[in-house]
Short mmCIF file of C-alpha atoms and ligand atoms in Angstrom, two decimals:
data_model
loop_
_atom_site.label_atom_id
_atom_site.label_comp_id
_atom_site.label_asym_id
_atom_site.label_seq_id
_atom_site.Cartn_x
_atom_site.Cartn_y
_atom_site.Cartn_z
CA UNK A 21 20.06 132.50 -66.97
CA UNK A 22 22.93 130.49 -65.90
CA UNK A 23 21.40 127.23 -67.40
CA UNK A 24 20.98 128.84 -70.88
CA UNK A 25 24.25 130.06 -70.79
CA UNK A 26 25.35 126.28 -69.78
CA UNK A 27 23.13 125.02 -73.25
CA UNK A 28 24.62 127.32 -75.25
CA UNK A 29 27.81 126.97 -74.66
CA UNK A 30 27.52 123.41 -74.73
CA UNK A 31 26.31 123.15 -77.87
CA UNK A 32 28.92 122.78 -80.74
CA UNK A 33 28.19 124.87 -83.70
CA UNK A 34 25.95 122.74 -85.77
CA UNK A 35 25.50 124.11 -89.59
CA UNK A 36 23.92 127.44 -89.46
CA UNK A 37 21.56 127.57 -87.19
CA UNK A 38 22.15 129.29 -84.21
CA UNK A 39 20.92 127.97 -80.65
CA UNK A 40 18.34 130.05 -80.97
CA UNK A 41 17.02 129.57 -84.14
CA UNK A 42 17.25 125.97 -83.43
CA UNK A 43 15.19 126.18 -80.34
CA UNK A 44 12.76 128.78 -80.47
CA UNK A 45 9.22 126.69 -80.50
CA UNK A 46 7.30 127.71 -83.51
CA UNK A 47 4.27 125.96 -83.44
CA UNK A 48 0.71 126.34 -81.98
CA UNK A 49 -0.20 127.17 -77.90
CA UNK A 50 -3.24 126.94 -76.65
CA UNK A 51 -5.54 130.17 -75.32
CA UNK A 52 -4.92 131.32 -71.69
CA UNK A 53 -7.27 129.68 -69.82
CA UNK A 54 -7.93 132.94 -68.00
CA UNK A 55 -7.78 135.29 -70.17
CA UNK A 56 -8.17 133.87 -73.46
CA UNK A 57 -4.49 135.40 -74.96
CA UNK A 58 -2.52 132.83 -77.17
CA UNK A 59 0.28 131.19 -74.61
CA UNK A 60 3.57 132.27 -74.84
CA UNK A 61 6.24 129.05 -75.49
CA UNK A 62 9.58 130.60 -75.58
CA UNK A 63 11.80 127.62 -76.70
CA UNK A 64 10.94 123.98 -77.47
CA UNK A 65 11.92 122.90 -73.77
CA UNK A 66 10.45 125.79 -71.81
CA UNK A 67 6.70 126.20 -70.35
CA UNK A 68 4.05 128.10 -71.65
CA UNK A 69 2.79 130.83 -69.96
CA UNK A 70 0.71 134.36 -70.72
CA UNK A 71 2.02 137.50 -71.43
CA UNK A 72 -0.80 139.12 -70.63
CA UNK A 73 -2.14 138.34 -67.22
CA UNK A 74 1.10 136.01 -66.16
CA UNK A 75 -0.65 133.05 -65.99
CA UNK A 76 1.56 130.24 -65.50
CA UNK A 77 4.51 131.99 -64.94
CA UNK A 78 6.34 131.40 -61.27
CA UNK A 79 5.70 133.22 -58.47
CA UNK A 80 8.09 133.03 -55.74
CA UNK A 81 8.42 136.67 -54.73
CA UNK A 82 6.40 137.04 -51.59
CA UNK A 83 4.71 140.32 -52.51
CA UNK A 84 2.76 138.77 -55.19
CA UNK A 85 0.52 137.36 -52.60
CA UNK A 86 -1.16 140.65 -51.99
CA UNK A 87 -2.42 140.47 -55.29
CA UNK A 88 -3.59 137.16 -55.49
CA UNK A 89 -7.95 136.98 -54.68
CA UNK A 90 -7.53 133.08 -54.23
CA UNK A 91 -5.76 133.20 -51.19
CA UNK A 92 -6.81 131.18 -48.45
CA UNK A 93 -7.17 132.58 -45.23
CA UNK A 94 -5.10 129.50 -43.71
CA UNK A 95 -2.09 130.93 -46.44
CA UNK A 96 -2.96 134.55 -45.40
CA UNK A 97 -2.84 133.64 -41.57
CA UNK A 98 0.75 131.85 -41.73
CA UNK A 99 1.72 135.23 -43.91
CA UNK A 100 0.50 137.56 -41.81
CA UNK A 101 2.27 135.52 -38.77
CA UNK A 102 5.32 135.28 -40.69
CA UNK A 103 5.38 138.89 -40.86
CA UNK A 104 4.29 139.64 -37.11
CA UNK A 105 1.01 139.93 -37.47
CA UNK A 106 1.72 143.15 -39.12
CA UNK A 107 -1.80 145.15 -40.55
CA UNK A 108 -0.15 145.47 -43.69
CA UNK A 109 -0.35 141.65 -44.28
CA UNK A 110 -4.03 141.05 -43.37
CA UNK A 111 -4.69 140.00 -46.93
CA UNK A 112 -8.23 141.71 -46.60
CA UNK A 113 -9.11 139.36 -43.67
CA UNK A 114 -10.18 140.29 -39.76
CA UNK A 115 -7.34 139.64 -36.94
CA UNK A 116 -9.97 137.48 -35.82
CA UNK A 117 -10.66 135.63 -38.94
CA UNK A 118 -6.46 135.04 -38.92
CA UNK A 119 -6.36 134.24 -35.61
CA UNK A 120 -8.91 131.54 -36.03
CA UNK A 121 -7.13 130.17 -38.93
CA UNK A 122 -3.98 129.57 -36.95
CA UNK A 123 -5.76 128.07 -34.58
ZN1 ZN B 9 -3.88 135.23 -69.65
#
C-alpha cells in the first residue's frame, strides 16, 4: 500500500515504538453482523471488517457479483448488458426478466 508506505516513512522515529506497534488497534470490535465472528480492526485508522465471511471489506472486482444473492435484477440487467448480454452473466435471472429490467 502506497499510502502506508507514505505514513511510515513520514513518521520520524519516535522512542521505541515502531509504526506498527504504535498503530495496531488493540481494543474491542464488535461481532460480524452476519456471521457472528469478532471484527477484524487492523490499525487504529483502518475499518473493521470480517475475516471470515468478508463482510465489510471492498468489493470492486467485478466477478464478485456472481456471488453476491442480493443482487438486484436492475444491477444484474446493466451487468449482463455491460457484458453483451452474455449467458454467463445472467446472474440466475431469465433474458426476459433482464430485458424487462432495462426497460
Ligand atoms: Zn462475518
Amino acid at each position: 500500500m502506497g499510502l502506508f508506505d507514505f505514513l511510515k516513512g513520514g513518521n520520524k522515529a519516535e522512542k521505541e515504538l515502531t509504526w506498527e506497534e504504535e498503530n495496531t488497534y488493540t481494543g474491542e470490535t464488535p461481532d460480524c453482523p452476519n456471521c457472528g465472528t469478532p471484527l477484524t480492526k487492523r490499525y487504529v485508522f483502518s475499518g473493521m471488517y470480517c475475516e471470515n465471511c468478508r463482510y465489510g471489506l471492498e468489493d470492486d472486482d467485478e466477478d464478485d457479483y456472481e456471488s453476491d444473492e442480493s443482487l438486484s435484477v436492475y444491477d444484474a440487467a446493466l451487468i449482463w448488458q455491460s457484458n453483451g448480454k452474455d449467458e454467463d452473466y445472467t446472474f440466475g435471472y431469465s433474458e426476459d426478466e433482464l430485458e424487462d429490467a432495462l426497460r
